């Protein structure tokens, strides 16, 4: 099959409106990558085992938004043939199983290349397709624990703090899988050939941390947690409690922004240790802590609103949708009764649309991709 460039987008819009994706059902970063592609207009079909559609009486997993669902048992000959027929018309396949699983099912890269030589085959794993740990189980914190990133996150002399599952699963995982897929699609437009993408979370997390490696290489980063510029070691890159038990985020690194911070706090700059006097950082932090506790979070937010102090209120999930900036941009949107992130990034010509919610009924595969 040769790549199709003039395919009808079937009412879809966005920069990927002509791209067809098959997602073999998994959890976490695989579905997130498929969601991102669907958000950008790709026609994504999720292949999952029968009986796994969302309960109509409960909110569905919003990571599954924006695509259709086909039920299939890949061990059933008739279902296998149905999915292979879809593969022949697809541009991209995504799977997130341990190495060898798809090969045993007869849906590995070599198998599908026999059906579609221009297929871009995206593989999402924690450890990658090769290496001593390739076939071992793991989760986000395991994948980032070996990279140095988990060690670096936390307070001084305290245990490392897992950063939700943002660094491994999504930052180092799905985002790199999507980048690989898009790069492969660009290359395919020249060569006409598909290829396989080995997206490993341990690799991606390491690349996310490249600035820390760079700082360390130039002597600007210590291996101790909480003593560096960007890990709350600096008192001007920190979170501070307010009088009502809420919090403010301070990121006033550059001197001009730091000056705005001091002004907003109502402090005399001559009475505070110099910003970059590392030996006086504990003293500086104590002054900031005491000052922030004199007002509520919202009082401080009003003071710093419209300034370049890089100081902002820390909002929870209930408050975030009502933030004036996020509300003005429509950054968060309610879909099927579930608040969630709007499509990003935004494009000047290839307009994206608000996604549909997760599909609750299966689609007949015979109705898909008829052209």
GROMACS .gro file of C-alpha atoms in nm:
model
  371
    1UNK     CA    1   0.000   0.000   0.000
    2UNK     CA    2   0.128   0.351  -0.080
    3UNK     CA    3   0.054   0.642   0.155
    4UNK     CA    4  -0.271   0.818   0.079
    5UNK     CA    5  -0.252   1.197   0.070
    6UNK     CA    6  -0.591   1.288  -0.078
    7UNK     CA    7  -0.811   1.062   0.131
    8UNK     CA    8  -1.149   1.204   0.233
    9UNK     CA    9  -1.138   1.297   0.601
   10UNK     CA   10  -1.497   1.180   0.666
   11UNK     CA   11  -1.596   1.502   0.838
   12UNK     CA   12  -1.289   1.516   1.062
   13UNK     CA   13  -1.078   1.827   1.096
   14UNK     CA   14  -0.729   1.905   1.217
   15UNK     CA   15  -0.379   1.856   1.077
   16UNK     CA   16  -0.408   1.475   1.094
   17UNK     CA   17  -0.755   1.450   0.939
   18UNK     CA   18  -0.628   1.220   0.662
   19UNK     CA   19  -0.448   0.979   0.896
   20UNK     CA   20  -0.598   0.646   1.002
   21UNK     CA   21  -0.481   0.485   1.326
   22UNK     CA   22  -0.547   0.146   1.481
   23UNK     CA   23  -0.495   0.136   1.856
   24UNK     CA   24  -0.469  -0.206   2.015
   25UNK     CA   25  -0.629  -0.154   2.355
   26UNK     CA   26  -0.400  -0.104   2.652
   27UNK     CA   27  -0.374   0.129   2.950
   28UNK     CA   28  -0.196   0.455   3.029
   29UNK     CA   29   0.043   0.601   2.773
   30UNK     CA   30  -0.083   0.397   2.474
   31UNK     CA   31  -0.439   0.529   2.503
   32UNK     CA   32  -0.302   0.875   2.581
   33UNK     CA   33  -0.100   0.873   2.258
   34UNK     CA   34  -0.405   0.757   2.064
   35UNK     CA   35  -0.610   1.034   2.227
   36UNK     CA   36  -0.356   1.296   2.121
   37UNK     CA   37  -0.363   1.174   1.762
   38UNK     CA   38  -0.744   1.173   1.764
   39UNK     CA   39  -0.746   1.523   1.915
   40UNK     CA   40  -0.543   1.641   1.617
   41UNK     CA   41  -0.795   1.494   1.375
   42UNK     CA   42  -0.669   1.140   1.310
   43UNK     CA   43  -0.937   0.875   1.260
   44UNK     CA   44  -0.849   0.640   1.546
   45UNK     CA   45  -1.011   0.298   1.585
   46UNK     CA   46  -0.953   0.121   1.915
   47UNK     CA   47  -0.948  -0.258   1.892
   48UNK     CA   48  -1.044  -0.423   2.219
   49UNK     CA   49  -1.176  -0.754   2.347
   50UNK     CA   50  -1.554  -0.803   2.357
   51UNK     CA   51  -1.728  -0.700   2.677
   52UNK     CA   52  -1.497  -0.410   2.768
   53UNK     CA   53  -1.712  -0.116   2.658
   54UNK     CA   54  -1.779   0.151   2.926
   55UNK     CA   55  -2.065   0.100   3.169
   56UNK     CA   56  -2.345   0.329   3.041
   57UNK     CA   57  -2.432   0.417   3.401
   58UNK     CA   58  -2.086   0.548   3.491
   59UNK     CA   59  -1.846   0.810   3.361
   60UNK     CA   60  -1.616   0.656   3.102
   61UNK     CA   61  -1.237   0.687   3.092
   62UNK     CA   62  -1.179   1.024   2.923
   63UNK     CA   63  -0.846   0.901   2.782
   64UNK     CA   64  -1.064   0.702   2.539
   65UNK     CA   65  -1.229   1.008   2.390
   66UNK     CA   66  -1.246   1.090   2.022
   67UNK     CA   67  -1.232   0.748   1.859
   68UNK     CA   68  -1.444   0.454   1.755
   69UNK     CA   69  -1.425   0.108   1.909
   70UNK     CA   70  -1.417  -0.229   1.735
   71UNK     CA   71  -1.452  -0.546   1.941
   72UNK     CA   72  -1.237  -0.839   1.835
   73UNK     CA   73  -1.076  -1.152   1.972
   74UNK     CA   74  -0.738  -1.164   1.800
   75UNK     CA   75  -0.723  -1.540   1.851
   76UNK     CA   76  -1.044  -1.588   1.652
   77UNK     CA   77  -0.971  -1.642   1.278
   78UNK     CA   78  -1.271  -1.439   1.160
   79UNK     CA   79  -1.188  -1.148   1.389
   80UNK     CA   80  -0.821  -1.166   1.289
   81UNK     CA   81  -0.916  -1.135   0.924
   82UNK     CA   82  -1.140  -0.838   1.001
   83UNK     CA   83  -0.863  -0.650   1.179
   84UNK     CA   84  -0.606  -0.735   0.912
   85UNK     CA   85  -0.842  -0.585   0.654
   86UNK     CA   86  -0.841  -0.263   0.858
   87UNK     CA   87  -0.464  -0.274   0.891
   88UNK     CA   88  -0.437  -0.281   0.513
   89UNK     CA   89  -0.609   0.060   0.505
   90UNK     CA   90  -0.438   0.214   0.809
   91UNK     CA   91  -0.146   0.453   0.835
   92UNK     CA   92  -0.048   0.386   1.196
   93UNK     CA   93  -0.073   0.107   1.452
   94UNK     CA   94  -0.018   0.160   1.825
   95UNK     CA   95   0.040  -0.119   2.077
   96UNK     CA   96   0.167  -0.121   2.434
   97UNK     CA   97   0.234  -0.485   2.523
   98UNK     CA   98   0.553  -0.649   2.643
   99UNK     CA   99   0.796  -0.745   2.366
  100UNK     CA  100   0.686  -1.057   2.181
  101UNK     CA  101   0.316  -1.047   2.271
  102UNK     CA  102   0.201  -0.905   1.937
  103UNK     CA  103   0.431  -1.143   1.750
  104UNK     CA  104   0.272  -1.440   1.925
  105UNK     CA  105  -0.069  -1.311   1.822
  106UNK     CA  106   0.044  -1.278   1.462
  107UNK     CA  107   0.016  -0.898   1.471
  108UNK     CA  108   0.383  -0.805   1.508
  109UNK     CA  109   0.554  -0.555   1.278
  110UNK     CA  110   0.674  -0.819   1.031
  111UNK     CA  111   0.327  -0.975   1.016
  112UNK     CA  112   0.153  -0.646   0.948
  113UNK     CA  113   0.417  -0.532   0.699
  114UNK     CA  114   0.304  -0.824   0.481
  115UNK     CA  115  -0.039  -0.661   0.473
  116UNK     CA  116   0.070  -0.296   0.458
  117UNK     CA  117   0.430  -0.210   0.376
  118UNK     CA  118   0.380   0.162   0.447
  119UNK     CA  119   0.247   0.107   0.799
  120UNK     CA  120   0.399   0.310   1.083
  121UNK     CA  121   0.408   0.072   1.380
  122UNK     CA  122   0.434   0.244   1.720
  123UNK     CA  123   0.544   0.033   2.019
  124UNK     CA  124   0.499   0.180   2.369
  125UNK     CA  125   0.677   0.011   2.660
  126UNK     CA  126   0.849   0.109   2.981
  127UNK     CA  127   1.181  -0.065   2.922
  128UNK     CA  128   1.193  -0.079   2.540
  129UNK     CA  129   1.208  -0.371   2.300
  130UNK     CA  130   1.564  -0.469   2.398
  131UNK     CA  131   1.780  -0.477   2.711
  132UNK     CA  132   1.797  -0.688   3.031
  133UNK     CA  133   1.468  -0.549   3.166
  134UNK     CA  134   1.274  -0.554   2.840
  135UNK     CA  135   1.040  -0.835   2.948
  136UNK     CA  136   0.995  -0.727   3.310
  137UNK     CA  137   0.687  -0.560   3.454
  138UNK     CA  138   0.704  -0.205   3.581
  139UNK     CA  139   0.523   0.122   3.629
  140UNK     CA  140   0.606   0.489   3.589
  141UNK     CA  141   0.820   0.523   3.901
  142UNK     CA  142   1.019   0.212   3.811
  143UNK     CA  143   1.099   0.344   3.466
  144UNK     CA  144   1.216   0.682   3.596
  145UNK     CA  145   1.392   0.540   3.903
  146UNK     CA  146   1.687   0.422   3.694
  147UNK     CA  147   1.726   0.749   3.504
  148UNK     CA  148   1.824   0.976   3.794
  149UNK     CA  149   1.504   1.177   3.755
  150UNK     CA  150   1.315   1.026   4.049
  151UNK     CA  151   1.620   1.063   4.270
  152UNK     CA  152   1.628   1.435   4.188
  153UNK     CA  153   1.267   1.513   4.282
  154UNK     CA  154   1.195   1.588   4.646
  155UNK     CA  155   1.291   1.791   4.950
  156UNK     CA  156   1.640   1.796   5.103
  157UNK     CA  157   1.714   1.500   5.328
  158UNK     CA  158   1.370   1.350   5.252
  159UNK     CA  159   1.272   1.057   5.034
  160UNK     CA  160   1.219   1.107   4.658
  161UNK     CA  161   0.869   1.220   4.557
  162UNK     CA  162   0.701   1.037   4.265
  163UNK     CA  163   0.580   1.311   4.023
  164UNK     CA  164   0.238   1.153   3.970
  165UNK     CA  165   0.295   0.948   3.653
  166UNK     CA  166   0.375   1.246   3.437
  167UNK     CA  167   0.747   1.194   3.379
  168UNK     CA  168   0.747   0.828   3.271
  169UNK     CA  169   0.407   0.735   3.132
  170UNK     CA  170   0.314   1.057   2.960
  171UNK     CA  171   0.608   1.298   2.933
  172UNK     CA  172   0.864   1.026   2.859
  173UNK     CA  173   0.615   0.781   2.710
  174UNK     CA  174   0.315   0.887   2.505
  175UNK     CA  175   0.463   1.221   2.402
  176UNK     CA  176   0.772   1.051   2.259
  177UNK     CA  177   0.558   0.785   2.091
  178UNK     CA  178   0.352   1.055   1.921
  179UNK     CA  179   0.668   1.243   1.821
  180UNK     CA  180   0.808   0.922   1.673
  181UNK     CA  181   0.488   0.851   1.482
  182UNK     CA  182   0.474   1.201   1.337
  183UNK     CA  183   0.843   1.185   1.239
  184UNK     CA  184   0.788   0.848   1.072
  185UNK     CA  185   0.488   0.983   0.880
  186UNK     CA  186   0.701   1.271   0.752
  187UNK     CA  187   0.976   1.030   0.645
  188UNK     CA  188   0.719   0.802   0.482
  189UNK     CA  189   0.599   1.091   0.267
  190UNK     CA  190   0.944   1.077   0.103
  191UNK     CA  191   1.028   0.706   0.106
  192UNK     CA  192   0.679   0.555   0.087
  193UNK     CA  193   0.790   0.301   0.347
  194UNK     CA  194   0.669   0.231   0.697
  195UNK     CA  195   0.885   0.167   1.000
  196UNK     CA  196   0.875   0.057   1.363
  197UNK     CA  197   0.904   0.301   1.655
  198UNK     CA  198   1.049   0.167   1.981
  199UNK     CA  199   0.927   0.423   2.236
  200UNK     CA  200   1.057   0.337   2.584
  201UNK     CA  201   0.962   0.544   2.886
  202UNK     CA  202   1.308   0.507   3.038
  203UNK     CA  203   1.455   0.661   2.722
  204UNK     CA  204   1.202   0.943   2.698
  205UNK     CA  205   1.232   1.032   3.068
  206UNK     CA  206   1.608   1.059   3.025
  207UNK     CA  207   1.563   1.301   2.735
  208UNK     CA  208   1.314   1.505   2.940
  209UNK     CA  209   1.588   1.542   3.199
  210UNK     CA  210   1.851   1.660   2.950
  211UNK     CA  211   1.870   2.008   3.104
  212UNK     CA  212   1.954   1.857   3.442
  213UNK     CA  213   2.223   1.644   3.279
  214UNK     CA  214   2.351   1.959   3.110
  215UNK     CA  215   2.354   2.152   3.438
  216UNK     CA  216   2.532   1.864   3.607
  217UNK     CA  217   2.791   1.851   3.330
  218UNK     CA  218   2.877   2.216   3.385
  219UNK     CA  219   2.884   2.190   3.765
  220UNK     CA  220   2.551   2.366   3.819
  221UNK     CA  221   2.363   2.068   3.963
  222UNK     CA  222   2.426   1.866   4.277
  223UNK     CA  223   2.302   1.511   4.331
  224UNK     CA  224   2.141   1.614   4.660
  225UNK     CA  225   1.767   1.677   4.639
  226UNK     CA  226   1.625   2.018   4.717
  227UNK     CA  227   1.947   2.221   4.702
  228UNK     CA  228   1.948   2.324   4.336
  229UNK     CA  229   1.798   2.611   4.142
  230UNK     CA  230   1.488   2.430   4.012
  231UNK     CA  231   1.417   2.171   4.283
  232UNK     CA  232   1.304   2.415   4.556
  233UNK     CA  233   1.661   2.466   4.673
  234UNK     CA  234   1.633   2.832   4.574
  235UNK     CA  235   1.386   3.030   4.791
  236UNK     CA  236   1.273   3.222   4.483
  237UNK     CA  237   1.168   2.894   4.314
  238UNK     CA  238   0.946   2.751   4.583
  239UNK     CA  239   0.590   2.714   4.709
  240UNK     CA  240   0.472   2.909   5.013
  241UNK     CA  241   0.181   2.861   5.249
  242UNK     CA  242  -0.059   3.151   5.299
  243UNK     CA  243  -0.260   3.254   5.605
  244UNK     CA  244  -0.561   3.044   5.501
  245UNK     CA  245  -0.359   2.723   5.458
  246UNK     CA  246  -0.342   2.752   5.079
  247UNK     CA  247  -0.036   2.797   4.861
  248UNK     CA  248   0.143   3.030   4.620
  249UNK     CA  249   0.394   2.926   4.353
  250UNK     CA  250   0.702   3.145   4.317
  251UNK     CA  251   0.931   3.114   4.013
  252UNK     CA  252   1.109   3.450   4.016
  253UNK     CA  253   1.446   3.338   3.881
  254UNK     CA  254   1.564   3.629   3.667
  255UNK     CA  255   1.671   3.944   3.857
  256UNK     CA  256   1.400   4.164   3.706
  257UNK     CA  257   1.131   3.912   3.806
  258UNK     CA  258   1.283   3.871   4.151
  259UNK     CA  259   1.264   4.247   4.193
  260UNK     CA  260   0.890   4.234   4.115
  261UNK     CA  261   0.851   3.958   4.374
  262UNK     CA  262   1.018   4.166   4.646
  263UNK     CA  263   0.806   4.467   4.551
  264UNK     CA  264   0.483   4.266   4.565
  265UNK     CA  265   0.575   4.123   4.904
  266UNK     CA  266   0.626   4.475   5.033
  267UNK     CA  267   0.982   4.401   5.143
  268UNK     CA  268   1.281   4.632   5.152
  269UNK     CA  269   1.535   4.489   4.905
  270UNK     CA  270   1.818   4.629   5.115
  271UNK     CA  271   1.700   4.430   5.417
  272UNK     CA  272   1.705   4.094   5.236
  273UNK     CA  273   2.013   3.885   5.155
  274UNK     CA  274   2.126   3.908   4.794
  275UNK     CA  275   1.925   3.681   4.566
  276UNK     CA  276   2.218   3.460   4.463
  277UNK     CA  277   2.397   3.444   4.798
  278UNK     CA  278   2.360   3.067   4.840
  279UNK     CA  279   2.480   3.078   5.199
  280UNK     CA  280   2.189   3.308   5.290
  281UNK     CA  281   1.915   3.113   5.111
  282UNK     CA  282   1.780   2.970   5.442
  283UNK     CA  283   1.750   3.323   5.580
  284UNK     CA  284   1.584   3.446   5.261
  285UNK     CA  285   1.340   3.154   5.265
  286UNK     CA  286   1.242   3.225   5.626
  287UNK     CA  287   1.158   3.586   5.536
  288UNK     CA  288   0.942   3.473   5.244
  289UNK     CA  289   0.766   3.211   5.456
  290UNK     CA  290   0.682   3.463   5.726
  291UNK     CA  291   0.563   3.722   5.476
  292UNK     CA  292   0.339   3.492   5.273
  293UNK     CA  293   0.162   3.384   5.591
  294UNK     CA  294   0.041   3.740   5.651
  295UNK     CA  295  -0.224   3.724   5.377
  296UNK     CA  296  -0.460   3.473   5.218
  297UNK     CA  297  -0.380   3.307   4.889
  298UNK     CA  298  -0.637   3.510   4.702
  299UNK     CA  299  -0.509   3.835   4.853
  300UNK     CA  300  -0.160   3.753   4.728
  301UNK     CA  301  -0.300   3.645   4.391
  302UNK     CA  302  -0.465   3.986   4.354
  303UNK     CA  303  -0.141   4.165   4.447
  304UNK     CA  304   0.065   3.974   4.190
  305UNK     CA  305  -0.201   3.972   3.917
  306UNK     CA  306  -0.070   4.146   3.605
  307UNK     CA  307   0.290   4.160   3.726
  308UNK     CA  308   0.605   3.987   3.607
  309UNK     CA  309   0.682   3.848   3.952
  310UNK     CA  310   0.625   3.491   3.824
  311UNK     CA  311   0.413   3.434   4.133
  312UNK     CA  312   0.075   3.265   4.105
  313UNK     CA  313  -0.188   3.088   4.315
  314UNK     CA  314  -0.184   2.708   4.332
  315UNK     CA  315  -0.530   2.592   4.229
  316UNK     CA  316  -0.692   2.253   4.280
  317UNK     CA  317  -0.888   2.058   4.018
  318UNK     CA  318  -1.213   2.224   4.123
  319UNK     CA  319  -1.073   2.576   4.096
  320UNK     CA  320  -0.864   2.537   3.780
  321UNK     CA  321  -1.151   2.552   3.524
  322UNK     CA  322  -1.258   2.888   3.667
  323UNK     CA  323  -0.919   3.055   3.640
  324UNK     CA  324  -0.973   3.360   3.415
  325UNK     CA  325  -0.681   3.280   3.185
  326UNK     CA  326  -0.765   2.911   3.141
  327UNK     CA  327  -1.132   3.000   3.100
  328UNK     CA  328  -1.054   3.263   2.835
  329UNK     CA  329  -0.851   3.011   2.636
  330UNK     CA  330  -1.095   2.727   2.696
  331UNK     CA  331  -0.805   2.514   2.819
  332UNK     CA  332  -1.039   2.290   3.017
  333UNK     CA  333  -1.373   2.170   2.886
  334UNK     CA  334  -1.656   1.950   3.008
  335UNK     CA  335  -1.731   1.656   2.779
  336UNK     CA  336  -2.010   1.413   2.870
  337UNK     CA  337  -2.014   1.553   3.222
  338UNK     CA  338  -1.639   1.506   3.277
  339UNK     CA  339  -1.403   1.804   3.307
  340UNK     CA  340  -1.086   1.749   3.104
  341UNK     CA  341  -0.815   1.912   2.895
  342UNK     CA  342  -0.903   2.075   2.565
  343UNK     CA  343  -0.706   1.987   2.252
  344UNK     CA  344  -0.349   2.119   2.235
  345UNK     CA  345  -0.154   2.259   2.061
  346UNK     CA  346  -0.351   2.502   1.845
  347UNK     CA  347  -0.309   2.562   1.474
  348UNK     CA  348  -0.363   2.864   1.252
  349UNK     CA  349  -0.523   2.678   0.960
  350UNK     CA  350  -0.582   2.316   1.055
  351UNK     CA  351  -0.852   2.380   1.309
  352UNK     CA  352  -0.917   2.113   1.569
  353UNK     CA  353  -1.252   2.060   1.737
  354UNK     CA  354  -1.364   1.965   2.086
  355UNK     CA  355  -1.344   1.584   2.103
  356UNK     CA  356  -1.640   1.354   2.146
  357UNK     CA  357  -1.660   1.148   2.463
  358UNK     CA  358  -1.560   0.780   2.487
  359UNK     CA  359  -1.769   0.553   2.266
  360UNK     CA  360  -2.008   0.332   2.460
  361UNK     CA  361  -2.113   0.105   2.174
  362UNK     CA  362  -1.900  -0.094   1.932
  363UNK     CA  363  -1.871   0.004   1.567
  364UNK     CA  364  -1.931  -0.250   1.293
  365UNK     CA  365  -1.587  -0.280   1.127
  366UNK     CA  366  -1.754  -0.343   0.791
  367UNK     CA  367  -1.865   0.024   0.793
  368UNK     CA  368  -1.513   0.162   0.844
  369UNK     CA  369  -1.282   0.309   0.584
  370UNK     CA  370  -1.485   0.220   0.276
  371UNK     CA  371  -1.295   0.441   0.033
   0.00000   0.00000   0.00000
